[in-house]
Structure formats: C-alpha cells, structure tokens
Amino acid sequence: MKATTEYLWFNTSKKREFINITSDVKKVVRASGIAEGMVLVSAMHITAGVYINDAESGLIRDIEEWLQKLAPEGPNYNHHRTGEDNGDAHLKNLLIGHQVVVPVTEGELDLGPWQQIYYAEFDGRRRKRLIIKVMGE
Amino acid sequence: MKATTEYLWFNTSKKREFINITSDVKKVVRASGIAEGMVLVSAMHITAGVYINDAESGLIRDIEEWLQKLAPEGPNYNHHRTGEDNGDAHLKNLLIGHQVVVPVTEGELDLGPWQQIYYAEFDGRRRKRLIIKVMGE
Amino acid sequence: MKATTEYLWFNTSKKREFINITSDVKKVVRASGIAEGMVLVSAMHITAGVYINDAESGLIRDIEEWLQKLAPEGPNYNHHRTGEDNGDAHLKNLLIGHQVVVPVTEGELDLGPWQQIYYAEFDGRRRKRLIIKVMGE
C-alpha cells in the first residue's frame, strides 16, 4: 500500500468563494503513482467546505444563495458571544460537507463527466488549508 | 492491498426515485474477497445522491417531501439560463450527499441493523451511473 | 495493509446530545500502529450523526437549534404511521451526515487546529453504537 499527502493553501479576497480544485487533485493523484485506490479531499477548517458538483457559474450562484437562505448570516448566533461573527459559516460547512472521497481507477480520478471538486470558502480573507491524501497501490 | 471496482447503471421511469442498493453492494464486497477494508459507493452524477437510512416507505416519502421543501423545484434558478431545468436536483444532491464509505469487516458490510444504502435519483428518465469501489485485503 | 476496528457505545440521558469523541478516535489510531492511512468514523444508526466542527458550547446550541429549524420534531411524518415518533431524527441524520473519514499522517489524526469529531445523538436514551475503522500501514 502507498499513501501520498499534499496540502493546498487558500487566501481568498472575498468572504465567500468557490474554487474548482479538480486539476490540483488530479496532479496529486498522478504524482502519487497510485493506480487503484481512493483520494480523500478534506478542508482543515470548520468554516469551509468541499463538495462535488457542476462547474457552471449560474449554479454556483444558486448554491451560494441557497446556503445563505438555509444558513443565513446574522447576529443571532450563540457562538457570537465568544466574539466571533461567523456562526453562519459553521452551519454552511455542516450543510455542504467538508470532505469528499474520490475513487482512483487506472491512475485517474474516476469521476462522472460533470463532476468537479470544489473548495467552498465561507469565511475567507485569511490563510486556510486543505488536505489531499491518496491511498492505494 | 486489493481493490475491486464495479459500476451500476440506473434508468428510472420517474424523475425522482429512491432505490435500495444494499444487496448490490454486498454482492460486490463478497465477490472482491476483501475481508477488512472500506467500500466507497458514489453517484457519478451531480443530480443524484447516495445515502444510508431506513427501508421504510413512509420515511422515504418524508425524505422526498423534505428535500422538496428545502431544495424546491421551480423556475428561479440562475442555472436555468443555460437551458437546464434541474437546479433543484443539484441542490438535493448537495443536501443529501453523493457518496458513502461503508466499513467491511470479516468480509461483510459492517452496517447497523437498520442501515440500508440508497441511490436517490433526482433527475431521472435517463441512463446514470454509480461506482462501487472496495479497497482492503 | 493493516486494519483495526473498534466500536463505541452510547446511552445518552437526553434525547439529543453532542459528544466530543476526538480523543477516543485518537486512542484507536495510536493503538492501531498505522502511520499513514484513513480512519472511518461512522454511526451505526439512522437517527444519529457524526460530524467535524468546533468544540464551543454556544455553537453546539446553534447547531441543535438549526437542526430543529430545518428538520423539526412534530407529528406530521409519514414514518409515524409505523408507530415511530422519530421522523425528525432521521432527517437530522441526513442533514448533518452519519460519517466522516479522517486522514492519518505520521501516526496521528491529521486535523486542522479547530476540528473536533462529534457524535450527534438525535434519538437517545438507549444503547447505540459507532464504528471506528482505521486502514493503512
């Protein structure tokens, strides 16, 4: 069995941003030399998500508006008594998920034709990190 | 380490359908000869989900109604400017998740007594695919 | 490749409880002797969740209130025709997810500084089980 670990860093200019990281994950998988296995892609923060969906700008706006509706920004979070103001970002993380596991087959990401891997920043403008871990042989 | 990969195809007659695939996943695990490991079960589309819950018809109706409430069908998605009409199906996929990782112990799915694996179609009536990847030894 | 499997049991005094299990998972990873791999942490019930987020009591109240809002308790679930009264607990499980996969690097959980692993009970006051499965070498 082999394992390879890489970290990606982000420092977004906006509070919320959706970044397509599919090609980054592909590069790590190819460099690993692993032909059959799985790759874990996981945000290392509790106010950022990782998900798989379409690389279509209208849909990405829909996803942001939907997350705002179901986990709205606002003052009324108990968490804010600590001095934080990002309660909504924690709930957005829980709603969309913070990790995906992608199959690796014949040395490539085994994704469907429209599946793209996204890093979803919900509380940006500072350095944040993501782990990519490939495991297999 | 061993790895086995199988694909299931679906072509539902209804737009939305919930299909219990537990026995399909069990068959792939048994055929793999893997005693200890994990099996990844992942929809290869961005308008279908995979989840684990109860095989009870009333609950399945509850799940469908709940997904309709939190991610409703309707005309008001930015994504629809591309000519698509399935914005809701993308959000349903994100809400319920598109994959599960199930433990394999002593050659069997290590699930609790009520846990069943479901493929959830949100935009059916066409051929769609799911991957089952077992890894372990 | 090595694999280690442990089960945790819970019997909460309240219907809903959020229990930080990070140190339990760490112990299993260390005892496994696995340096590089992944650990699957998965509820074996369909009315309990596993998620990763902050160990902050205000936020935990926010999470509970948010789950109550998006998947409320109440009489109007089709599932209740079976005699059950926990339809909301099934939906809370689907919303927050029932499992996480955590990377293991150099023999330790490779989590970000604020990431803590939680077992989220939504229908407690009885014995329930969780699986921790480490895989790697």
Short mmCIF file of C-alpha atoms in Angstrom, two decimals:
data_model
loop_
_atom_site.label_atom_id
_atom_site.label_comp_id
_atom_site.label_asym_id
_atom_site.label_seq_id
_atom_site.Cartn_x
_atom_site.Cartn_y
_atom_site.Cartn_z
CA MET A 1 0.00 0.00 0.00
CA LYS A 2 1.16 3.53 -0.78
CA ALA A 3 -0.01 6.87 0.60
CA THR A 4 0.73 10.41 -0.54
CA THR A 5 -0.25 13.60 1.30
CA GLU A 6 -0.35 17.14 -0.05
CA TYR A 7 -1.76 20.36 1.38
CA LEU A 8 -3.29 23.24 -0.58
CA TRP A 9 -3.41 26.76 0.87
CA PHE A 10 -6.06 29.37 0.09
CA ASN A 11 -6.31 33.04 0.93
CA THR A 12 -9.43 34.33 -0.80
CA SER A 13 -10.07 38.02 -1.43
CA LYS A 14 -13.79 37.63 -0.73
CA LYS A 15 -15.53 36.26 2.35
CA ARG A 16 -17.19 33.52 0.27
CA GLU A 17 -15.60 31.93 -2.77
CA PHE A 18 -15.99 28.69 -4.71
CA ILE A 19 -12.74 27.37 -6.18
CA ASN A 20 -12.51 24.46 -8.62
CA ILE A 21 -9.66 22.26 -7.38
CA THR A 22 -10.18 19.26 -9.68
CA SER A 23 -6.93 19.79 -11.59
CA ASP A 24 -4.98 20.16 -8.32
CA VAL A 25 -6.34 16.84 -7.07
CA LYS A 26 -5.57 15.19 -10.43
CA LYS A 27 -1.96 16.35 -10.22
CA VAL A 28 -1.53 14.87 -6.74
CA VAL A 29 -3.07 11.56 -7.85
CA ARG A 30 -0.80 11.32 -10.91
CA ALA A 31 2.32 12.21 -8.92
CA SER A 32 1.45 9.55 -6.33
CA GLY A 33 1.85 6.71 -8.82
CA ILE A 34 -1.21 5.06 -7.27
CA ALA A 35 -3.30 3.18 -9.83
CA GLU A 36 -6.13 1.78 -7.68
CA GLY A 37 -7.39 3.41 -4.51
CA MET A 38 -9.14 6.42 -3.07
CA VAL A 39 -8.28 10.08 -2.54
CA LEU A 40 -9.60 11.99 0.44
CA VAL A 41 -10.03 15.74 -0.12
CA SER A 42 -10.85 17.48 3.15
CA ALA A 43 -10.97 21.07 4.39
CA MET A 44 -8.92 21.52 7.57
CA HIS A 45 -11.21 24.28 8.83
CA ILE A 46 -14.70 24.39 10.29
CA THR A 47 -15.87 27.30 8.15
CA ALA A 48 -15.06 25.90 4.70
CA GLY A 49 -16.47 23.01 2.68
CA VAL A 50 -15.50 20.57 -0.05
CA TYR A 51 -18.12 19.25 -2.43
CA ILE A 52 -18.54 17.79 -5.92
CA ASN A 53 -20.88 19.40 -8.44
CA ASP A 54 -21.05 21.29 -11.73
CA ALA A 55 -18.58 23.96 -12.91
CA GLU A 56 -21.39 26.27 -14.08
CA SER A 57 -21.33 29.87 -12.86
CA GLY A 58 -25.13 30.20 -12.59
CA LEU A 59 -25.34 27.07 -10.48
CA ILE A 60 -22.54 28.29 -8.25
CA ARG A 61 -24.57 31.47 -7.61
CA ASP A 62 -27.59 29.25 -6.87
CA ILE A 63 -25.54 27.25 -4.35
CA GLU A 64 -24.36 30.43 -2.60
CA GLU A 65 -27.90 31.88 -2.44
CA TRP A 66 -29.27 28.56 -1.18
CA LEU A 67 -26.64 28.33 1.57
CA GLN A 68 -27.45 31.92 2.55
CA LYS A 69 -31.12 31.01 2.78
CA LEU A 70 -30.70 27.82 4.84
CA ALA A 71 -27.79 29.06 6.98
CA PRO A 72 -28.08 32.87 6.91
CA GLU A 73 -25.55 35.40 8.08
CA GLY A 74 -26.79 37.37 11.03
CA PRO A 75 -26.25 38.46 14.58
CA ASN A 76 -28.35 35.85 16.34
CA TYR A 77 -25.93 33.02 16.92
CA ASN A 78 -24.96 31.88 20.42
CA HIS A 79 -21.47 31.34 19.01
CA HIS A 80 -21.08 35.12 18.65
CA ARG A 81 -20.90 35.56 22.42
CA THR A 82 -17.30 34.35 22.06
CA GLY A 83 -16.55 37.43 19.93
CA GLU A 84 -16.83 35.52 16.64
CA ASP A 85 -19.21 36.66 13.89
CA ASN A 86 -19.11 33.61 11.62
CA GLY A 87 -21.83 31.32 13.02
CA ASP A 88 -23.37 31.04 9.56
CA ALA A 89 -20.07 29.79 8.10
CA HIS A 90 -20.02 26.86 10.55
CA LEU A 91 -23.54 25.86 9.53
CA LYS A 92 -22.77 26.22 5.81
CA ASN A 93 -19.81 23.87 6.37
CA LEU A 94 -22.11 21.30 8.00
CA LEU A 95 -24.73 21.64 5.27
CA ILE A 96 -22.45 21.14 2.28
CA GLY A 97 -19.91 18.86 3.98
CA HIS A 98 -16.19 19.38 4.49
CA GLN A 99 -14.81 16.39 2.59
CA VAL A 100 -15.21 14.01 -0.33
CA VAL A 101 -13.63 10.64 -1.08
CA VAL A 102 -12.98 10.16 -4.79
CA PRO A 103 -12.23 6.79 -6.38
CA VAL A 104 -8.93 6.36 -8.27
CA THR A 105 -9.05 3.84 -11.13
CA GLU A 106 -6.22 3.11 -13.56
CA GLY A 107 -4.28 6.05 -12.14
CA GLU A 108 -7.01 8.66 -12.71
CA LEU A 109 -9.85 10.26 -10.72
CA ASP A 110 -12.88 8.08 -11.51
CA LEU A 111 -15.43 10.91 -11.76
CA GLY A 112 -18.54 11.24 -13.89
CA PRO A 113 -18.43 13.62 -16.87
CA TRP A 114 -19.79 16.65 -14.98
CA GLN A 115 -18.32 16.05 -11.56
CA GLN A 116 -15.88 18.74 -10.44
CA ILE A 117 -14.32 19.07 -6.97
CA TYR A 118 -14.82 22.44 -5.25
CA TYR A 119 -13.32 24.13 -2.24
CA ALA A 120 -16.05 26.36 -0.76
CA GLU A 121 -14.77 29.20 1.39
CA PHE A 122 -17.34 30.64 3.83
CA ASP A 123 -15.09 32.84 5.99
CA GLY A 124 -12.10 33.84 3.89
CA ARG A 125 -9.60 36.67 3.63
CA ARG A 126 -7.06 34.63 5.63
CA ARG A 127 -4.83 31.62 5.04
CA LYS A 128 -6.67 28.32 5.17
CA ARG A 129 -5.64 24.81 4.35
CA LEU A 130 -6.94 21.65 2.70
CA ILE A 131 -5.53 18.12 2.72
CA ILE A 132 -5.36 15.74 -0.23
CA LYS A 133 -4.48 12.19 0.78
CA VAL A 134 -4.21 9.40 -1.79
CA MET A 135 -4.16 5.80 -0.61
CA GLY A 136 -3.91 2.60 -2.66
CA GLU A 137 -1.35 0.86 -4.82
CA MET B 1 -3.89 -4.45 -0.75
CA LYS B 2 -6.67 -5.37 -3.16
CA ALA B 3 -9.18 -3.16 -4.95
CA THR B 4 -12.33 -4.06 -6.90
CA THR B 5 -14.43 -1.65 -8.96
CA GLU B 6 -17.96 -2.15 -10.25
CA TYR B 7 -20.45 0.22 -11.84
CA LEU B 8 -24.25 0.12 -11.52
CA TRP B 9 -26.48 1.72 -14.15
CA PHE B 10 -29.93 3.19 -13.49
CA ASN B 11 -32.64 4.43 -15.83
CA THR B 12 -35.60 5.34 -13.66
CA SER B 13 -39.13 5.73 -15.04
CA LYS B 14 -39.85 8.63 -12.68
CA LYS B 15 -37.96 11.91 -12.24
CA ARG B 16 -37.30 11.10 -8.58
CA GLU B 17 -36.79 7.59 -7.25
CA PHE B 18 -35.18 6.01 -4.19
CA ILE B 19 -33.59 2.61 -4.88
CA ASN B 20 -32.24 0.28 -2.18
CA ILE B 21 -28.84 -0.92 -3.44
CA THR B 22 -27.64 -2.66 -0.25
CA SER B 23 -27.75 -6.15 -1.78
CA ASP B 24 -25.85 -4.94 -4.88
CA VAL B 25 -23.10 -3.51 -2.69
CA LYS B 26 -23.00 -6.72 -0.62
CA LYS B 27 -22.51 -8.79 -3.80
CA VAL B 28 -19.57 -6.66 -4.93
CA VAL B 29 -17.95 -6.89 -1.48
CA ARG B 30 -18.33 -10.68 -1.34
CA ALA B 31 -17.01 -11.13 -4.89
CA SER B 32 -13.98 -8.97 -4.06
CA GLY B 33 -12.65 -11.43 -1.50
CA ILE B 34 -11.73 -8.49 0.71
CA ALA B 35 -12.11 -9.25 4.42
CA GLU B 36 -11.05 -5.95 6.03
CA GLY B 37 -11.39 -2.56 4.40
CA MET B 38 -13.82 0.03 3.13
CA VAL B 39 -16.25 0.29 0.23
CA LEU B 40 -16.94 3.63 -1.44
CA VAL B 41 -20.39 3.94 -3.01
CA SER B 42 -20.63 7.14 -5.06
CA ALA B 43 -23.04 8.58 -7.62
CA MET B 44 -21.20 9.66 -10.77
CA HIS B 45 -23.73 12.43 -11.44
CA ILE B 46 -24.42 15.82 -9.90
CA THR B 47 -28.18 15.34 -9.75
CA ALA B 48 -28.32 12.06 -7.80
CA GLY B 49 -27.38 11.14 -4.25
CA VAL B 50 -26.29 8.16 -2.17
CA TYR B 51 -27.25 7.94 1.48
CA ILE B 52 -27.79 5.44 4.29
CA ASN B 53 -31.09 5.27 6.14
CA ASP B 54 -34.18 3.16 6.77
CA ALA B 55 -36.00 1.00 4.21
CA GLU B 56 -39.43 2.24 5.31
CA SER B 57 -41.79 3.56 2.65
CA GLY B 58 -43.32 6.28 4.84
CA LEU B 59 -39.89 7.62 5.75
CA ILE B 60 -38.85 7.60 2.09
CA ARG B 61 -41.88 9.80 1.33
CA ASP B 62 -40.84 12.05 4.23
CA ILE B 63 -37.34 12.33 2.78
CA GLU B 64 -38.69 13.26 -0.65
CA GLU B 65 -41.08 15.87 0.79
CA TRP B 66 -38.31 17.32 2.97
CA LEU B 67 -35.92 17.61 0.03
CA GLN B 68 -38.70 19.32 -1.96
CA LYS B 69 -39.20 21.79 0.87
CA LEU B 70 -35.52 22.65 1.41
CA ALA B 71 -34.49 22.49 -2.27
CA PRO B 72 -37.71 23.10 -4.21
CA GLU B 73 -38.33 22.62 -7.90
CA GLY B 74 -39.05 25.90 -9.63
CA PRO B 75 -38.11 28.31 -12.35
CA ASN B 76 -35.98 30.68 -10.32
CA TYR B 77 -32.52 29.18 -10.60
CA ASN B 78 -29.66 31.02 -12.30
CA HIS B 79 -28.58 27.62 -13.62
CA HIS B 80 -31.66 27.56 -15.84
CA ARG B 81 -30.25 30.32 -18.07
CA THR B 82 -28.13 27.54 -19.58
CA GLY B 83 -31.33 25.84 -20.79
CA GLU B 84 -31.37 23.33 -17.92
CA ASP B 85 -34.40 22.96 -15.65
CA ASN B 86 -32.90 20.83 -12.88
CA GLY B 87 -31.41 23.38 -10.46
CA ASP B 88 -33.31 21.77 -7.60
CA ALA B 89 -31.76 18.36 -8.35
CA HIS B 90 -28.25 19.79 -7.91
CA LEU B 91 -29.18 21.23 -4.51
CA LYS B 92 -30.88 17.99 -3.43
CA ASN B 93 -27.63 16.17 -4.31
CA LEU B 94 -25.65 18.59 -2.12
CA LEU B 95 -28.11 18.30 0.76
CA ILE B 96 -28.23 14.51 0.98
CA GLY B 97 -24.68 13.85 -0.24
CA HIS B 98 -23.50 11.85 -3.25
CA GLN B 99 -21.43 9.18 -1.53
CA VAL B 100 -20.96 6.96 1.49
CA VAL B 101 -17.99 4.95 2.75
CA VAL B 102 -19.04 1.70 4.39
CA PRO B 103 -16.75 -0.40 6.59
CA VAL B 104 -16.06 -4.02 5.57
CA THR B 105 -15.34 -6.38 8.47
CA GLU B 106 -14.82 -10.14 8.20
CA GLY B 107 -15.87 -9.98 4.55
CA GLU B 108 -19.24 -8.30 5.14
CA LEU B 109 -20.68 -4.78 5.15
CA ASP B 110 -20.37 -3.64 8.78
CA LEU B 111 -23.71 -1.81 8.98
CA GLY B 112 -26.09 -1.34 11.89
CA PRO B 113 -29.33 -3.34 11.92
CA TRP B 114 -31.42 -0.65 10.18
CA GLN B 115 -28.84 0.88 7.87
CA GLN B 116 -29.65 0.44 4.19
CA ILE B 117 -27.78 2.04 1.28
CA TYR B 118 -29.92 4.07 -1.14
CA TYR B 119 -29.38 5.54 -4.58
CA ALA B 120 -31.52 8.70 -4.75
CA GLU B 121 -32.38 9.83 -8.26
CA PHE B 122 -33.39 13.50 -8.57
CA ASP B 123 -33.38 13.91 -12.36
CA GLY B 124 -34.06 10.53 -13.87
CA ARG B 125 -35.56 9.06 -17.02
CA ARG B 126 -32.07 8.63 -18.50
CA ARG B 127 -29.08 6.36 -18.01
CA LYS B 128 -27.00 7.24 -14.97
CA ARG B 129 -24.14 5.53 -13.26
CA LEU B 130 -22.80 4.75 -9.79
CA ILE B 131 -19.40 3.41 -8.75
CA ILE B 132 -18.74 0.80 -6.05
CA LYS B 133 -15.07 0.56 -5.10
CA VAL B 134 -13.87 -1.89 -2.44
CA MET B 135 -10.37 -1.49 -1.01
CA GLY B 136 -8.65 -3.57 1.64
CA GLU B 137 -7.27 -7.05 1.98
CA MET C 1 -2.01 -3.03 4.71
CA LYS C 2 -3.38 -3.10 8.25
CA ALA C 3 -6.90 -2.54 9.53
CA THR C 4 -8.20 -2.05 13.08
CA THR C 5 -11.85 -1.92 14.12
CA GLU C 6 -13.32 -0.62 17.36
CA TYR C 7 -16.88 0.10 18.44
CA LEU C 8 -18.04 2.81 20.83
CA TRP C 9 -21.33 2.51 22.71
CA PHE C 10 -23.50 5.43 23.83
CA ASN C 11 -26.55 5.62 26.05
CA THR C 12 -27.38 9.28 26.45
CA SER C 13 -29.61 10.61 29.22
CA LYS C 14 -31.17 13.20 26.90
CA LYS C 15 -32.95 12.70 23.59
CA ARG C 16 -30.39 14.89 21.81
CA GLU C 17 -26.76 15.12 22.80
CA PHE C 18 -23.49 16.15 21.17
CA ILE C 19 -20.46 14.19 22.38
CA ASN C 20 -16.86 15.05 21.50
CA ILE C 21 -15.20 11.73 20.55
CA THR C 22 -11.91 13.11 19.19
CA SER C 23 -9.81 11.61 22.00
CA ASP C 24 -11.49 8.21 21.56
CA VAL C 25 -10.66 8.21 17.86
CA LYS C 26 -7.08 9.28 18.60
CA LYS C 27 -6.66 6.37 21.00
CA VAL C 28 -7.83 3.85 18.40
CA VAL C 29 -5.49 5.33 15.78
CA ARG C 30 -2.48 5.20 18.12
CA ALA C 31 -3.24 1.64 19.22
CA SER C 32 -3.53 0.55 15.59
CA GLY C 33 0.12 1.31 14.87
CA ILE C 34 -0.95 2.70 11.49
CA ALA C 35 1.23 5.64 10.38
CA GLU C 36 -0.32 6.54 7.02
CA GLY C 37 -3.95 5.96 6.10
CA MET C 38 -7.51 6.92 6.86
CA VAL C 39 -9.94 6.38 9.71
CA LEU C 40 -13.65 5.98 9.09
CA VAL C 41 -15.89 7.11 11.98
CA SER C 42 -19.49 6.13 11.31
CA ALA C 43 -22.70 5.97 13.32
CA MET C 44 -24.36 2.54 13.03
CA HIS C 45 -27.83 4.04 13.47
CA ILE C 46 -30.14 6.05 11.25
CA THR C 47 -31.06 8.58 13.93
CA ALA C 48 -27.56 9.71 14.93
CA GLY C 49 -24.85 11.63 13.12
CA VAL C 50 -21.10 12.11 13.06
CA TYR C 51 -19.61 15.45 12.04
CA ILE C 52 -16.49 17.58 12.47
CA ASN C 53 -16.71 21.12 13.84
CA ASP C 54 -15.84 23.35 16.78
CA ALA C 55 -15.91 22.35 20.48
CA GLU C 56 -17.66 25.57 21.51
CA SER C 57 -20.80 25.29 23.62
CA GLY C 58 -22.57 28.27 22.01
CA LEU C 59 -22.00 26.85 18.55
CA ILE C 60 -23.27 23.44 19.65
CA ARG C 61 -26.50 25.14 20.78
CA ASP C 62 -26.64 26.88 17.39
CA ILE C 63 -26.26 23.55 15.62
CA GLU C 64 -29.07 21.98 17.65
CA GLU C 65 -31.40 24.95 17.06
CA TRP C 66 -30.57 24.94 13.35
CA LEU C 67 -31.29 21.21 13.03
CA GLN C 68 -34.58 21.75 14.86
CA LYS C 69 -35.50 24.50 12.41
CA LEU C 70 -34.62 22.60 9.22
CA ALA C 71 -35.77 19.16 10.42
CA PRO C 72 -38.32 19.90 13.15
CA GLU C 73 -39.82 17.48 15.62
CA GLY C 74 -43.53 17.07 15.09
CA PRO C 75 -46.39 14.74 14.42
CA ASN C 76 -46.62 15.14 10.66
CA TYR C 77 -44.27 12.47 9.36
CA ASN C 78 -45.50 9.57 7.24
CA HIS C 79 -42.94 7.46 9.10
CA HIS C 80 -45.03 7.81 12.27
CA ARG C 81 -47.76 5.57 10.83
CA THR C 82 -45.42 2.70 11.75
CA GLY C 83 -45.76 3.68 15.42
CA GLU C 84 -42.43 5.53 15.48
CA ASP C 85 -42.19 9.17 16.60
CA ASN C 86 -38.65 10.00 15.47
CA GLY C 87 -39.09 11.15 11.85
CA ASP C 88 -37.16 14.33 12.63
CA ALA C 89 -34.17 12.33 13.92
CA HIS C 90 -33.87 10.54 10.55
CA LEU C 91 -33.83 13.87 8.71
CA LYS C 92 -31.32 15.39 11.14
CA ASN C 93 -29.06 12.38 10.46
CA LEU C 94 -29.32 13.01 6.70
CA LEU C 95 -28.67 16.74 7.09
CA ILE C 96 -25.54 16.50 9.21
CA GLY C 97 -24.25 13.20 7.84
CA HIS C 98 -23.56 9.94 9.65
CA GLN C 99 -19.85 9.55 8.97
CA VAL C 100 -16.51 11.23 8.43
CA VAL C 101 -13.23 9.97 7.00
CA VAL C 102 -10.21 11.49 8.75
CA PRO C 103 -6.67 11.37 7.35
CA VAL C 104 -3.95 9.71 9.43
CA THR C 105 -0.44 11.12 8.90
CA GLU C 106 2.68 10.11 10.84
CA GLY C 107 0.52 8.10 13.22
CA GLU C 108 -1.80 10.95 14.20
CA LEU C 109 -5.20 12.33 13.14
CA ASP C 110 -4.36 14.97 10.52
CA LEU C 111 -6.98 17.53 11.60
CA GLY C 112 -6.91 21.32 11.48
CA PRO C 113 -6.46 23.21 14.76
CA TRP C 114 -10.19 23.62 15.48
CA GLN C 115 -11.53 20.39 14.02
CA GLN C 116 -13.15 18.11 16.60
CA ILE C 117 -15.08 14.92 15.86
CA TYR C 118 -18.61 14.75 17.30
CA TYR C 119 -21.18 12.01 17.78
CA ALA C 120 -24.59 13.67 17.49
CA GLU C 121 -27.41 11.76 19.14
CA PHE C 122 -30.92 12.63 17.88
CA ASP C 123 -32.95 9.85 19.47
CA GLY C 124 -31.14 8.75 22.58
CA ARG C 125 -31.92 7.21 25.94
CA ARG C 126 -30.98 3.76 24.60
CA ARG C 127 -27.81 1.89 23.66
CA LYS C 128 -26.40 2.91 20.31
CA ARG C 129 -23.19 2.12 18.55
CA LEU C 130 -20.49 3.73 16.41
CA ILE C 131 -17.69 2.13 14.41
CA ILE C 132 -14.11 3.38 14.14
CA LYS C 133 -12.14 1.65 11.41
CA VAL C 134 -8.53 2.56 10.70
CA MET C 135 -6.91 1.40 7.47
CA GLY C 136 -3.38 1.99 6.22
CA GLU C 137 0.12 0.93 7.09
#
